[in-house]
Structures are given as C-alpha cells and as structure tokens.
C-alpha cells in the first residue's frame, strides 16, 4: 500500500509546464526558447525518510545534491554519456536545477552493491541470495562482497518501496541486449566511482542509477548520480562489518525519528517536524560529503 505522501505543490516556473513531482525532485517541460522540449529537473530541499516526505526541509540540500551529481557526471564522462544539457536555469531555481534531455527511461532502478546492507542484507538473511545471486555464508551488515554485484529493482509507485528483482526480470522488462547493457554500464560506473571515492577516504557501499534512451537508441545516464540520496557513502576509517555503518546521508534524521522523537514508524502517522539541531547536523553532513568527494568548498 502506498504510504501517505506529503509533497508540496511544485511552484510554477515561467515558460515551463510542471510534469511530475517525486519525493525530492520536481520535473518541468520547457515550453519555448533554445531548450524547448527539454526537461528542467529541479532538486528541492525536501528530505524523505521511511517513505515519508518530511515537513521540515534541509537548507541547501537541493543545491548540494545537484552540484554533486554534476561533478560525478563529469568524472564519468569517459565511460557513459548523461542527460545534462545546461545549468543555465531560471533564477528561482538557480544552482539546484539542470536542463536535461528528455529520455525514454528504462523502468529499472539499476543498483550496484559492493557491500551488504539495507534491502540486500534482508534478502540475504532470508535466502542467502540477493536478486538471485548466491552469496557466501557468514556475511554481516556492512560486509564487503567478494565482488560487486548488479541488484536491480523495479520502480515502485510513489510512496511504495522499490522491489528487488533478479536479472531475468530485467531481461523480461527491457530485452536481452538492453539488460546486458544496463548491467555492464552500472557495474562500470560503480567500479569507477568506488575508486574515486576510496581515494578520498570514502567507501561507496552501493548506488542506484537510472538510465534512459535517446531517440537515436544510445543509452545514457539520467536522473541524479552518486548523491547521498541515491547511494550509501561510509567513512572508510570507521567501517566495521557487523553493525550499522556511520554514513554521509540522512542517518542523523533516521536515528532521531526512530529514537528520541518518540515517533512510531509502524503507526502509519506522519513523522514529526525535525528540531533545528537535527536539521543543522544533517545539512553539515551533506556539505561534508560534497567537500570530501569533490575537494571543493561548498
Ligand atoms: P522517488 O525518487 O521519490 O521515489 P521519483 O523517482 O518518481 O520518486 P524523483 O526522483 O523526485 O521522483 O524525480 C525524478 C523523476 O524524473 C524520476 O521519475 C526519473 O525517472 C525521471 N527522470 C530523470 N531524468 C529523466 C530524463 N532525462 N528524462 C525523463 N525522465 C527523467
Ligand atoms: Mg527518484
């Protein structure tokens, strides 16, 4: 069942038509001018946790994640193309939006995992496998896998969990050739990004990519890439399998929600607003991840 979502109406942007709002991003079609027909993808400061969009926003989150994504697209340019056309965007969304190619999206969340945690860990504990891939016995939360694996998921409706599926399900959804291409690109991107992050003291435990097809048939990266919303980044010097890892994302929010706040995750009720200190610490964590990875000051 879809959880209650709480997505505020996307503010109108002149010269565009609003198409879609997800938990974090708002998508518009550009109606005229040089970029007519392109998409404007706007990252808001919204934060989601446990499939709820929280009432509280994290200042600058949209800009931090947009800049991080752009930085990664550059790092990966030798491996795979991407949908970015321009960062020249309307003033109201400056810094947190990109003009991008409108693609025919593959209906697959392309996930690569080099370490075991989250839904992968749950599947492993139930079956010894993740997405049909058998794994050795004795792995723990945070264990490094013998080698990185492709663990696709199907995109859920808004408010539902994505569902892990096996490679055969991807073949059924997109055909043999596209499935093979998506798997290959996903693992190449993970391999490269893992190395880049590792040099900066960060473990890229897993990441979720979305690909789309251009009218000419080429497959390129879309959406956001290698942000704390789509990936798990762990400080390498604190990594210790057998427990939940410290991480550069909304862990602070999750910990507060399931701990101190007194909110009951199973109640079906919306989570309470975040205290200022939790907002500040979360923002600082996102900035820290951005600065560590890119070497730039936010
Ligand atoms: P959520 O992430 O909250 O589960 P969502 O994925 O629907 O929901 P967002 O991630 O906030 O929403 O919005 C981005 C949407 O835009 C996604 O549906 C994504 O597949 C789509 N998208 C991203 N890039 C492109 C593109 N170049 N062309 C077409 N659609 C795209
Ligand atoms: Mg999304």
PDB file of C-alpha atoms and ligand atoms in Angstrom:
ATOM      1  CA  UNK A   1       0.000   0.000   0.000  1.00  0.00           C
ATOM      2  CA  UNK A   2       1.260   3.453  -0.834  1.00  0.00           C
ATOM      3  CA  UNK A   3       2.235   5.445   2.233  1.00  0.00           C
ATOM      4  CA  UNK A   4       0.833   8.919   2.772  1.00  0.00           C
ATOM      5  CA  UNK A   5       2.973  11.364   0.900  1.00  0.00           C
ATOM      6  CA  UNK A   6       3.220  14.954   1.623  1.00  0.00           C
ATOM      7  CA  UNK A   7       4.653  16.578  -1.452  1.00  0.00           C
ATOM      8  CA  UNK A   8       4.005  20.311  -1.632  1.00  0.00           C
ATOM      9  CA  UNK A   9       2.655  21.680  -4.919  1.00  0.00           C
ATOM     10  CA  UNK A  10       5.549  22.497  -7.246  1.00  0.00           C
ATOM     11  CA  UNK A  11       5.891  26.266  -7.661  1.00  0.00           C
ATOM     12  CA  UNK A  12       5.101  27.392 -11.206  1.00  0.00           C
ATOM     13  CA  UNK A  13       8.134  28.366 -13.330  1.00  0.00           C
ATOM     14  CA  UNK A  14       7.546  30.742 -16.209  1.00  0.00           C
ATOM     15  CA  UNK A  15       7.967  29.231 -19.647  1.00  0.00           C
ATOM     16  CA  UNK A  16       7.563  25.674 -18.356  1.00  0.00           C
ATOM     17  CA  UNK A  17       4.841  23.147 -17.663  1.00  0.00           C
ATOM     18  CA  UNK A  18       5.010  21.095 -14.489  1.00  0.00           C
ATOM     19  CA  UNK A  19       5.067  17.377 -15.321  1.00  0.00           C
ATOM     20  CA  UNK A  20       5.787  15.419 -12.185  1.00  0.00           C
ATOM     21  CA  UNK A  21       6.877  15.737  -8.584  1.00  0.00           C
ATOM     22  CA  UNK A  22       8.692  12.959  -6.795  1.00  0.00           C
ATOM     23  CA  UNK A  23       9.639  12.879  -3.168  1.00  0.00           C
ATOM     24  CA  UNK A  24      12.584  15.154  -3.751  1.00  0.00           C
ATOM     25  CA  UNK A  25      12.534  16.493  -7.319  1.00  0.00           C
ATOM     26  CA  UNK A  26      10.134  18.444  -9.484  1.00  0.00           C
ATOM     27  CA  UNK A  27      10.151  17.935 -13.237  1.00  0.00           C
ATOM     28  CA  UNK A  28       9.054  20.560 -15.751  1.00  0.00           C
ATOM     29  CA  UNK A  29       8.874  20.676 -19.522  1.00  0.00           C
ATOM     30  CA  UNK A  30      10.479  23.717 -21.127  1.00  0.00           C
ATOM     31  CA  UNK A  31       7.890  25.231 -23.467  1.00  0.00           C
ATOM     32  CA  UNK A  32       9.855  27.678 -25.596  1.00  0.00           C
ATOM     33  CA  UNK A  33      13.229  29.124 -26.416  1.00  0.00           C
ATOM     34  CA  UNK A  34      16.566  27.469 -27.020  1.00  0.00           C
ATOM     35  CA  UNK A  35      15.708  24.483 -24.840  1.00  0.00           C
ATOM     36  CA  UNK A  36      12.147  23.946 -25.977  1.00  0.00           C
ATOM     37  CA  UNK A  37      11.067  20.359 -25.354  1.00  0.00           C
ATOM     38  CA  UNK A  38      13.851  19.696 -22.861  1.00  0.00           C
ATOM     39  CA  UNK A  39      13.251  18.914 -19.210  1.00  0.00           C
ATOM     40  CA  UNK A  40      14.001  21.127 -16.248  1.00  0.00           C
ATOM     41  CA  UNK A  41      14.850  18.901 -13.298  1.00  0.00           C
ATOM     42  CA  UNK A  42      14.688  20.797 -10.027  1.00  0.00           C
ATOM     43  CA  UNK A  43      16.057  19.371  -6.788  1.00  0.00           C
ATOM     44  CA  UNK A  44      14.158  20.684  -3.798  1.00  0.00           C
ATOM     45  CA  UNK A  45      15.386  20.857  -0.200  1.00  0.00           C
ATOM     46  CA  UNK A  46      12.849  18.183   0.727  1.00  0.00           C
ATOM     47  CA  UNK A  47      14.063  15.167   2.590  1.00  0.00           C
ATOM     48  CA  UNK A  48      12.355  11.816   2.795  1.00  0.00           C
ATOM     49  CA  UNK A  49      12.749   9.108   5.379  1.00  0.00           C
ATOM     50  CA  UNK A  50      10.936   5.789   5.721  1.00  0.00           C
ATOM     51  CA  UNK A  51       8.936   6.669   2.597  1.00  0.00           C
ATOM     52  CA  UNK A  52       7.596   9.893   4.085  1.00  0.00           C
ATOM     53  CA  UNK A  53       8.423  13.328   2.814  1.00  0.00           C
ATOM     54  CA  UNK A  54       9.146  15.271   5.994  1.00  0.00           C
ATOM     55  CA  UNK A  55       7.557  18.616   6.806  1.00  0.00           C
ATOM     56  CA  UNK A  56      10.976  20.059   7.505  1.00  0.00           C
ATOM     57  CA  UNK A  57      13.385  20.908   4.687  1.00  0.00           C
ATOM     58  CA  UNK A  58      17.201  20.876   4.801  1.00  0.00           C
ATOM     59  CA  UNK A  59      18.563  24.251   3.605  1.00  0.00           C
ATOM     60  CA  UNK A  60      20.795  23.947   0.517  1.00  0.00           C
ATOM     61  CA  UNK A  61      20.219  20.214   0.119  1.00  0.00           C
ATOM     62  CA  UNK A  62      18.875  20.652  -3.416  1.00  0.00           C
ATOM     63  CA  UNK A  63      21.920  22.634  -4.465  1.00  0.00           C
ATOM     64  CA  UNK A  64      24.429  20.349  -2.760  1.00  0.00           C
ATOM     65  CA  UNK A  65      22.950  17.274  -4.438  1.00  0.00           C
ATOM     66  CA  UNK A  66      22.697  18.972  -7.825  1.00  0.00           C
ATOM     67  CA  UNK A  67      26.325  20.073  -7.708  1.00  0.00           C
ATOM     68  CA  UNK A  68      27.468  16.657  -6.559  1.00  0.00           C
ATOM     69  CA  UNK A  69      25.595  14.970  -9.372  1.00  0.00           C
ATOM     70  CA  UNK A  70      27.115  17.349 -11.951  1.00  0.00           C
ATOM     71  CA  UNK A  71      30.577  16.686 -10.571  1.00  0.00           C
ATOM     72  CA  UNK A  72      30.069  12.931 -10.908  1.00  0.00           C
ATOM     73  CA  UNK A  73      28.652  13.199 -14.415  1.00  0.00           C
ATOM     74  CA  UNK A  74      31.975  14.852 -15.352  1.00  0.00           C
ATOM     75  CA  UNK A  75      34.022  12.157 -13.649  1.00  0.00           C
ATOM     76  CA  UNK A  76      32.098   9.502 -15.561  1.00  0.00           C
ATOM     77  CA  UNK A  77      32.033  11.230 -18.942  1.00  0.00           C
ATOM     78  CA  UNK A  78      34.664   8.875 -20.380  1.00  0.00           C
ATOM     79  CA  UNK A  79      32.507   5.872 -19.504  1.00  0.00           C
ATOM     80  CA  UNK A  80      28.960   6.880 -20.304  1.00  0.00           C
ATOM     81  CA  UNK A  81      27.021   9.887 -21.590  1.00  0.00           C
ATOM     82  CA  UNK A  82      24.495  11.749 -19.475  1.00  0.00           C
ATOM     83  CA  UNK A  83      21.330  13.772 -19.901  1.00  0.00           C
ATOM     84  CA  UNK A  84      22.670  17.171 -18.824  1.00  0.00           C
ATOM     85  CA  UNK A  85      22.256  19.908 -21.426  1.00  0.00           C
ATOM     86  CA  UNK A  86      22.794  23.104 -19.458  1.00  0.00           C
ATOM     87  CA  UNK A  87      22.964  24.584 -15.982  1.00  0.00           C
ATOM     88  CA  UNK A  88      21.640  27.896 -17.227  1.00  0.00           C
ATOM     89  CA  UNK A  89      18.275  27.782 -15.434  1.00  0.00           C
ATOM     90  CA  UNK A  90      15.620  30.234 -14.215  1.00  0.00           C
ATOM     91  CA  UNK A  91      16.751  32.402 -11.287  1.00  0.00           C
ATOM     92  CA  UNK A  92      14.190  30.950  -8.873  1.00  0.00           C
ATOM     93  CA  UNK A  93      15.885  27.541  -9.110  1.00  0.00           C
ATOM     94  CA  UNK A  94      19.473  28.638  -9.764  1.00  0.00           C
ATOM     95  CA  UNK A  95      22.059  26.153  -8.518  1.00  0.00           C
ATOM     96  CA  UNK A  96      19.610  23.352  -7.923  1.00  0.00           C
ATOM     97  CA  UNK A  97      18.267  22.611 -11.369  1.00  0.00           C
ATOM     98  CA  UNK A  98      19.537  21.347 -14.693  1.00  0.00           C
ATOM     99  CA  UNK A  99      18.191  21.404 -18.199  1.00  0.00           C
ATOM    100  CA  UNK A 100      18.314  17.844 -19.466  1.00  0.00           C
ATOM    101  CA  UNK A 101      17.407  15.709 -22.437  1.00  0.00           C
ATOM    102  CA  UNK A 102      14.004  14.119 -22.194  1.00  0.00           C
ATOM    103  CA  UNK A 103      14.688  10.406 -22.449  1.00  0.00           C
ATOM    104  CA  UNK A 104      12.739   7.240 -22.750  1.00  0.00           C
ATOM    105  CA  UNK A 105      13.528   5.926 -19.270  1.00  0.00           C
ATOM    106  CA  UNK A 106      14.219   2.249 -18.633  1.00  0.00           C
ATOM    107  CA  UNK A 107      11.765   1.058 -15.968  1.00  0.00           C
ATOM    108  CA  UNK A 108      14.589  -0.342 -13.846  1.00  0.00           C
ATOM    109  CA  UNK A 109      16.449   1.015 -10.854  1.00  0.00           C
ATOM    110  CA  UNK A 110      19.985  -0.086 -11.676  1.00  0.00           C
ATOM    111  CA  UNK A 111      21.656  -0.822  -8.361  1.00  0.00           C
ATOM    112  CA  UNK A 112      25.250  -1.920  -7.822  1.00  0.00           C
ATOM    113  CA  UNK A 113      26.416  -3.169  -4.444  1.00  0.00           C
ATOM    114  CA  UNK A 114      29.954  -3.703  -3.294  1.00  0.00           C
ATOM    115  CA  UNK A 115      28.938  -4.109   0.342  1.00  0.00           C
ATOM    116  CA  UNK A 116      25.983  -5.804   2.006  1.00  0.00           C
ATOM    117  CA  UNK A 117      23.390  -3.725   3.860  1.00  0.00           C
ATOM    118  CA  UNK A 118      19.817  -2.446   3.634  1.00  0.00           C
ATOM    119  CA  UNK A 119      17.394  -4.430   1.489  1.00  0.00           C
ATOM    120  CA  UNK A 120      20.297  -6.529   0.172  1.00  0.00           C
ATOM    121  CA  UNK A 121      21.116  -7.667   3.689  1.00  0.00           C
ATOM    122  CA  UNK A 122      17.456  -8.500   4.401  1.00  0.00           C
ATOM    123  CA  UNK A 123      17.227 -10.600   1.221  1.00  0.00           C
ATOM    124  CA  UNK A 124      20.500 -12.349   2.079  1.00  0.00           C
ATOM    125  CA  UNK A 125      19.344 -13.165   5.598  1.00  0.00           C
ATOM    126  CA  UNK A 126      16.130 -14.682   4.210  1.00  0.00           C
ATOM    127  CA  UNK A 127      17.579 -16.607   1.276  1.00  0.00           C
ATOM    128  CA  UNK A 128      21.367 -16.451   1.111  1.00  0.00           C
ATOM    129  CA  UNK A 129      20.934 -14.548  -2.159  1.00  0.00           C
ATOM    130  CA  UNK A 130      20.455 -11.005  -3.365  1.00  0.00           C
ATOM    131  CA  UNK A 131      18.433 -10.600  -6.568  1.00  0.00           C
ATOM    132  CA  UNK A 132      19.054 -14.255  -7.415  1.00  0.00           C
ATOM    133  CA  UNK A 133      22.809 -14.007  -6.867  1.00  0.00           C
ATOM    134  CA  UNK A 134      24.006 -16.549  -4.301  1.00  0.00           C
ATOM    135  CA  UNK A 135      26.474 -15.188  -1.748  1.00  0.00           C
ATOM    136  CA  UNK A 136      28.859 -16.964   0.629  1.00  0.00           C
ATOM    137  CA  UNK A 137      27.634 -17.777   4.142  1.00  0.00           C
ATOM    138  CA  UNK A 138      28.630 -15.700   7.149  1.00  0.00           C
ATOM    139  CA  UNK A 139      28.292 -12.206   5.712  1.00  0.00           C
ATOM    140  CA  UNK A 140      27.225  -9.451   8.092  1.00  0.00           C
ATOM    141  CA  UNK A 141      25.757  -5.980   7.919  1.00  0.00           C
ATOM    142  CA  UNK A 142      28.419  -3.936   6.126  1.00  0.00           C
ATOM    143  CA  UNK A 143      30.474  -6.866   4.835  1.00  0.00           C
ATOM    144  CA  UNK A 144      32.380  -6.310   1.627  1.00  0.00           C
ATOM    145  CA  UNK A 145      31.120  -8.642  -1.092  1.00  0.00           C
ATOM    146  CA  UNK A 146      33.562 -10.980  -2.875  1.00  0.00           C
ATOM    147  CA  UNK A 147      32.912  -8.782  -5.915  1.00  0.00           C
ATOM    148  CA  UNK A 148      30.401  -6.022  -6.693  1.00  0.00           C
ATOM    149  CA  UNK A 149      27.009  -7.288  -7.874  1.00  0.00           C
ATOM    150  CA  UNK A 150      24.151  -5.953 -10.009  1.00  0.00           C
ATOM    151  CA  UNK A 151      20.979  -5.929  -7.915  1.00  0.00           C
ATOM    152  CA  UNK A 152      18.224  -4.298  -9.965  1.00  0.00           C
ATOM    153  CA  UNK A 153      14.899  -3.161  -8.574  1.00  0.00           C
ATOM    154  CA  UNK A 154      11.622  -2.260 -10.158  1.00  0.00           C
ATOM    155  CA  UNK A 155      10.477   1.309  -9.738  1.00  0.00           C
ATOM    156  CA  UNK A 156       7.583   1.497  -7.322  1.00  0.00           C
ATOM    157  CA  UNK A 157       4.662   3.883  -7.465  1.00  0.00           C
ATOM    158  CA  UNK A 158       5.129   6.998  -5.361  1.00  0.00           C
ATOM    159  CA  UNK A 159       5.151   6.030  -1.705  1.00  0.00           C
ATOM    160  CA  UNK A 160       5.839   2.350  -2.255  1.00  0.00           C
ATOM    161  CA  UNK A 161       9.127   0.564  -1.751  1.00  0.00           C
ATOM    162  CA  UNK A 162      11.124  -0.412  -4.805  1.00  0.00           C
ATOM    163  CA  UNK A 163      11.243  -4.160  -5.168  1.00  0.00           C
ATOM    164  CA  UNK A 164      14.461  -6.104  -5.706  1.00  0.00           C
ATOM    165  CA  UNK A 165      14.262  -8.365  -8.735  1.00  0.00           C
ATOM    166  CA  UNK A 166      16.603 -10.813 -10.459  1.00  0.00           C
ATOM    167  CA  UNK A 167      18.391 -10.249 -13.745  1.00  0.00           C
ATOM    168  CA  UNK A 168      15.782 -12.337 -15.605  1.00  0.00           C
ATOM    169  CA  UNK A 169      13.111  -9.796 -14.637  1.00  0.00           C
ATOM    170  CA  UNK A 170      15.195  -7.039 -16.229  1.00  0.00           C
ATOM    171  CA  UNK A 171      15.519  -9.130 -19.408  1.00  0.00           C
ATOM    172  CA  UNK A 172      11.746  -9.549 -19.436  1.00  0.00           C
ATOM    173  CA  UNK A 173      11.215  -5.823 -18.962  1.00  0.00           C
ATOM    174  CA  UNK A 174      13.717  -4.435 -21.487  1.00  0.00           C
ATOM    175  CA  UNK A 175      15.019  -7.366 -23.573  1.00  0.00           C
ATOM    176  CA  UNK A 176      18.350  -9.224 -23.661  1.00  0.00           C
ATOM    177  CA  UNK A 177      20.533  -6.571 -25.223  1.00  0.00           C
ATOM    178  CA  UNK A 178      19.343  -3.644 -23.126  1.00  0.00           C
ATOM    179  CA  UNK A 179      19.525  -5.704 -19.923  1.00  0.00           C
ATOM    180  CA  UNK A 180      23.118  -6.656 -20.667  1.00  0.00           C
ATOM    181  CA  UNK A 181      23.984  -3.061 -21.460  1.00  0.00           C
ATOM    182  CA  UNK A 182      22.360  -1.725 -18.287  1.00  0.00           C
ATOM    183  CA  UNK A 183      24.197  -4.274 -16.168  1.00  0.00           C
ATOM    184  CA  UNK A 184      27.525  -3.552 -17.817  1.00  0.00           C
ATOM    185  CA  UNK A 185      27.179   0.226 -17.543  1.00  0.00           C
ATOM    186  CA  UNK A 186      26.015   0.009 -13.937  1.00  0.00           C
ATOM    187  CA  UNK A 187      28.989  -2.099 -12.896  1.00  0.00           C
ATOM    188  CA  UNK A 188      31.436   0.123 -14.789  1.00  0.00           C
ATOM    189  CA  UNK A 189      30.054   3.241 -13.148  1.00  0.00           C
ATOM    190  CA  UNK A 190      30.172   1.613  -9.722  1.00  0.00           C
ATOM    191  CA  UNK A 191      33.735   0.414 -10.268  1.00  0.00           C
ATOM    192  CA  UNK A 192      34.975   3.825 -11.310  1.00  0.00           C
ATOM    193  CA  UNK A 193      33.042   5.740  -8.633  1.00  0.00           C
ATOM    194  CA  UNK A 194      34.155   3.334  -5.930  1.00  0.00           C
ATOM    195  CA  UNK A 195      37.793   4.003  -6.811  1.00  0.00           C
ATOM    196  CA  UNK A 196      37.303   7.763  -6.904  1.00  0.00           C
ATOM    197  CA  UNK A 197      35.534   7.777  -3.536  1.00  0.00           C
ATOM    198  CA  UNK A 198      38.035   5.386  -1.945  1.00  0.00           C
ATOM    199  CA  UNK A 199      40.919   7.732  -2.800  1.00  0.00           C
ATOM    200  CA  UNK A 200      39.084  10.326  -0.724  1.00  0.00           C
ATOM    201  CA  UNK A 201      38.581   8.087   2.295  1.00  0.00           C
ATOM    202  CA  UNK A 202      35.011   7.180   1.453  1.00  0.00           C
ATOM    203  CA  UNK A 203      33.523   3.766   0.773  1.00  0.00           C
ATOM    204  CA  UNK A 204      30.802   3.710  -1.860  1.00  0.00           C
ATOM    205  CA  UNK A 205      28.797   0.801  -0.460  1.00  0.00           C
ATOM    206  CA  UNK A 206      26.094   0.844  -3.108  1.00  0.00           C
ATOM    207  CA  UNK A 207      24.426   3.122  -5.603  1.00  0.00           C
ATOM    208  CA  UNK A 208      21.241   3.388  -7.641  1.00  0.00           C
ATOM    209  CA  UNK A 209      21.388   4.615 -11.229  1.00  0.00           C
ATOM    210  CA  UNK A 210      18.691   5.378 -13.768  1.00  0.00           C
ATOM    211  CA  UNK A 211      19.317   5.137 -17.475  1.00  0.00           C
ATOM    212  CA  UNK A 212      17.322   6.329 -20.435  1.00  0.00           C
ATOM    213  CA  UNK A 213      17.423   6.016 -24.197  1.00  0.00           C
ATOM    214  CA  UNK A 214      17.949   8.809 -26.675  1.00  0.00           C
ATOM    215  CA  UNK A 215      15.855   8.855 -29.841  1.00  0.00           C
ATOM    216  CA  UNK A 216      18.959   7.565 -31.681  1.00  0.00           C
ATOM    217  CA  UNK A 217      18.984   4.484 -29.424  1.00  0.00           C
ATOM    218  CA  UNK A 218      22.003   5.333 -27.265  1.00  0.00           C
ATOM    219  CA  UNK A 219      21.753   4.588 -23.572  1.00  0.00           C
ATOM    220  CA  UNK A 220      22.851   7.352 -21.213  1.00  0.00           C
ATOM    221  CA  UNK A 221      22.727   8.197 -17.519  1.00  0.00           C
ATOM    222  CA  UNK A 222      19.762  10.236 -16.320  1.00  0.00           C
ATOM    223  CA  UNK A 223      18.310  11.425 -13.039  1.00  0.00           C
ATOM    224  CA  UNK A 224      20.836  12.162 -10.285  1.00  0.00           C
ATOM    225  CA  UNK A 225      24.013  10.174  -9.768  1.00  0.00           C
ATOM    226  CA  UNK A 226      26.110   9.221  -6.767  1.00  0.00           C
ATOM    227  CA  UNK A 227      24.464  11.541  -4.279  1.00  0.00           C
ATOM    228  CA  UNK A 228      23.767  10.651  -0.649  1.00  0.00           C
ATOM    229  CA  UNK A 229      20.097  10.232  -1.654  1.00  0.00           C
ATOM    230  CA  UNK A 230      20.923   7.559  -4.216  1.00  0.00           C
ATOM    231  CA  UNK A 231      24.000   5.967  -2.673  1.00  0.00           C
ATOM    232  CA  UNK A 232      25.499   4.860   0.595  1.00  0.00           C
ATOM    233  CA  UNK A 233      28.771   6.594   1.418  1.00  0.00           C
ATOM    234  CA  UNK A 234      30.649   5.426   4.508  1.00  0.00           C
ATOM    235  CA  UNK A 235      33.733   6.954   6.118  1.00  0.00           C
ATOM    236  CA  UNK A 236      36.362   4.288   5.355  1.00  0.00           C
ATOM    237  CA  UNK A 237      38.187   4.683   8.652  1.00  0.00           C
ATOM    238  CA  UNK A 238      35.045   3.875  10.640  1.00  0.00           C
ATOM    239  CA  UNK A 239      33.977   0.884   8.574  1.00  0.00           C
ATOM    240  CA  UNK A 240      33.366  -2.182  10.727  1.00  0.00           C
ATOM    241  CA  UNK A 241      31.160  -5.025   9.476  1.00  0.00           C
ATOM    242  CA  UNK A 242      28.686  -6.453  11.972  1.00  0.00           C
ATOM    243  CA  UNK A 243      26.910  -3.217  12.778  1.00  0.00           C
ATOM    244  CA  UNK A 244      25.171  -0.336  11.037  1.00  0.00           C
ATOM    245  CA  UNK A 245      27.820   1.930   9.483  1.00  0.00           C
ATOM    246  CA  UNK A 246      28.232   5.628  10.024  1.00  0.00           C
ATOM    247  CA  UNK A 247      27.161   7.266   6.801  1.00  0.00           C
ATOM    248  CA  UNK A 248      27.107  10.561   4.876  1.00  0.00           C
ATOM    249  CA  UNK A 249      23.388  10.847   4.462  1.00  0.00           C
ATOM    250  CA  UNK A 250      20.138  11.157   6.347  1.00  0.00           C
ATOM    251  CA  UNK A 251      21.160   8.700   9.010  1.00  0.00           C
ATOM    252  CA  UNK A 252      21.006  11.535  11.552  1.00  0.00           C
ATOM    253  CA  UNK A 253      17.364  12.072  10.607  1.00  0.00           C
ATOM    254  CA  UNK A 254      16.518   8.370  10.710  1.00  0.00           C
ATOM    255  CA  UNK A 255      18.197   7.938  14.077  1.00  0.00           C
ATOM    256  CA  UNK A 256      16.313  10.890  15.548  1.00  0.00           C
ATOM    257  CA  UNK A 257      12.980   9.723  14.111  1.00  0.00           C
ATOM    258  CA  UNK A 258      13.281   6.178  15.402  1.00  0.00           C
ATOM    259  CA  UNK A 259      14.862   7.226  18.697  1.00  0.00           C
ATOM    260  CA  UNK A 260      14.402  10.454  20.556  1.00  0.00           C
ATOM    261  CA  UNK A 261      11.370  11.748  18.626  1.00  0.00           C
ATOM    262  CA  UNK A 262       9.084   9.085  20.035  1.00  0.00           C
ATOM    263  CA  UNK A 263       7.541   8.584  16.580  1.00  0.00           C
ATOM    264  CA  UNK A 264       6.250   5.088  15.907  1.00  0.00           C
ATOM    265  CA  UNK A 265       7.262   4.033  12.406  1.00  0.00           C
ATOM    266  CA  UNK A 266       4.528   1.410  12.280  1.00  0.00           C
ATOM    267  CA  UNK A 267       1.745   3.793  13.337  1.00  0.00           C
ATOM    268  CA  UNK A 268       1.131   4.996   9.789  1.00  0.00           C
ATOM    269  CA  UNK A 269       1.257   8.547  11.103  1.00  0.00           C
ATOM    270  CA  UNK A 270       3.415  11.229   9.522  1.00  0.00           C
ATOM    271  CA  UNK A 271       6.724  11.846  11.308  1.00  0.00           C
ATOM    272  CA  UNK A 272       7.056  14.974  13.486  1.00  0.00           C
ATOM    273  CA  UNK A 273       8.976  18.059  12.288  1.00  0.00           C
ATOM    274  CA  UNK A 274      12.730  17.939  12.837  1.00  0.00           C
ATOM    275  CA  UNK A 275      14.344  20.047  15.565  1.00  0.00           C
ATOM    276  CA  UNK A 276      16.750  22.716  14.389  1.00  0.00           C
ATOM    277  CA  UNK A 277      19.805  20.863  15.712  1.00  0.00           C
ATOM    278  CA  UNK A 278      18.938  17.786  13.627  1.00  0.00           C
ATOM    279  CA  UNK A 279      18.464  19.980  10.545  1.00  0.00           C
ATOM    280  CA  UNK A 280      21.835  21.695  11.118  1.00  0.00           C
ATOM    281  CA  UNK A 281      23.700  18.438  11.646  1.00  0.00           C
ATOM    282  CA  UNK A 282      22.101  16.882   8.567  1.00  0.00           C
ATOM    283  CA  UNK A 283      22.962  19.876   6.410  1.00  0.00           C
ATOM    284  CA  UNK A 284      26.545  19.778   7.694  1.00  0.00           C
ATOM    285  CA  UNK A 285      26.772  16.076   6.828  1.00  0.00           C
ATOM    286  CA  UNK A 286      25.684  16.723   3.230  1.00  0.00           C
ATOM    287  CA  UNK A 287      28.159  19.592   2.908  1.00  0.00           C
ATOM    288  CA  UNK A 288      30.921  17.409   4.349  1.00  0.00           C
ATOM    289  CA  UNK A 289      30.205  14.656   1.822  1.00  0.00           C
ATOM    290  CA  UNK A 290      30.234  17.172  -1.033  1.00  0.00           C
ATOM    291  CA  UNK A 291      33.503  18.765   0.059  1.00  0.00           C
ATOM    292  CA  UNK A 292      35.286  15.485   0.778  1.00  0.00           C
ATOM    293  CA  UNK A 293      34.332  13.972  -2.548  1.00  0.00           C
ATOM    294  CA  UNK A 294      34.815  16.915  -4.854  1.00  0.00           C
ATOM    295  CA  UNK A 295      37.624  18.646  -2.973  1.00  0.00           C
ATOM    296  CA  UNK A 296      35.683  21.881  -3.461  1.00  0.00           C
ATOM    297  CA  UNK A 297      34.272  24.234  -0.833  1.00  0.00           C
ATOM    298  CA  UNK A 298      30.503  24.489  -0.863  1.00  0.00           C
TER     299      UNK A 298
HETATM  300  P1  LIG B   1      11.078   8.977  -5.696  1.00  0.00           P
HETATM  301  O1  LIG B   1      12.524   9.167  -6.084  1.00  0.00           O
HETATM  302  O2  LIG B   1      10.623   9.964  -4.718  1.00  0.00           O
HETATM  303  O3  LIG B   1      10.729   7.561  -5.363  1.00  0.00           O
HETATM  304  P2  LIG B   1      10.552   9.574  -8.334  1.00  0.00           P
HETATM  305  O4  LIG B   1      11.776   8.777  -8.681  1.00  0.00           O
HETATM  306  O5  LIG B   1       9.325   9.440  -9.138  1.00  0.00           O
HETATM  307  O6  LIG B   1      10.153   9.293  -6.916  1.00  0.00           O
HETATM  308  P3  LIG B   1      12.180  11.972  -8.286  1.00  0.00           P
HETATM  309  O7  LIG B   1      13.369  11.112  -8.164  1.00  0.00           O
HETATM  310  O8  LIG B   1      11.966  13.033  -7.280  1.00  0.00           O
HETATM  311  O9  LIG B   1      10.865  11.121  -8.294  1.00  0.00           O
HETATM  312  O10 LIG B   1      12.042  12.636  -9.736  1.00  0.00           O
HETATM  313  C1  LIG B   1      12.799  12.324 -10.823  1.00  0.00           C
HETATM  314  C2  LIG B   1      11.964  11.640 -11.897  1.00  0.00           C
HETATM  315  O11 LIG B   1      12.415  12.061 -13.173  1.00  0.00           O
HETATM  316  C3  LIG B   1      12.087  10.132 -11.895  1.00  0.00           C
HETATM  317  O12 LIG B   1      10.843   9.556 -12.180  1.00  0.00           O
HETATM  318  C4  LIG B   1      13.088   9.851 -13.033  1.00  0.00           C
HETATM  319  O13 LIG B   1      12.925   8.574 -13.597  1.00  0.00           O
HETATM  320  C5  LIG B   1      12.726  10.950 -14.008  1.00  0.00           C
HETATM  321  N1  LIG B   1      13.817  11.368 -14.900  1.00  0.00           N
HETATM  322  C6  LIG B   1      15.071  11.712 -14.542  1.00  0.00           C
HETATM  323  N2  LIG B   1      15.823  12.085 -15.614  1.00  0.00           N
HETATM  324  C7  LIG B   1      14.998  11.986 -16.691  1.00  0.00           C
HETATM  325  C8  LIG B   1      15.176  12.244 -18.098  1.00  0.00           C
HETATM  326  N3  LIG B   1      16.353  12.681 -18.588  1.00  0.00           N
HETATM  327  N4  LIG B   1      14.124  12.037 -18.922  1.00  0.00           N
HETATM  328  C9  LIG B   1      12.935  11.614 -18.421  1.00  0.00           C
HETATM  329  N5  LIG B   1      12.701  11.366 -17.113  1.00  0.00           N
HETATM  330  C10 LIG B   1      13.714  11.534 -16.245  1.00  0.00           C
HETATM  331 MG1  LIG B   2      13.871   9.050  -7.830  1.00  0.00          MG
END
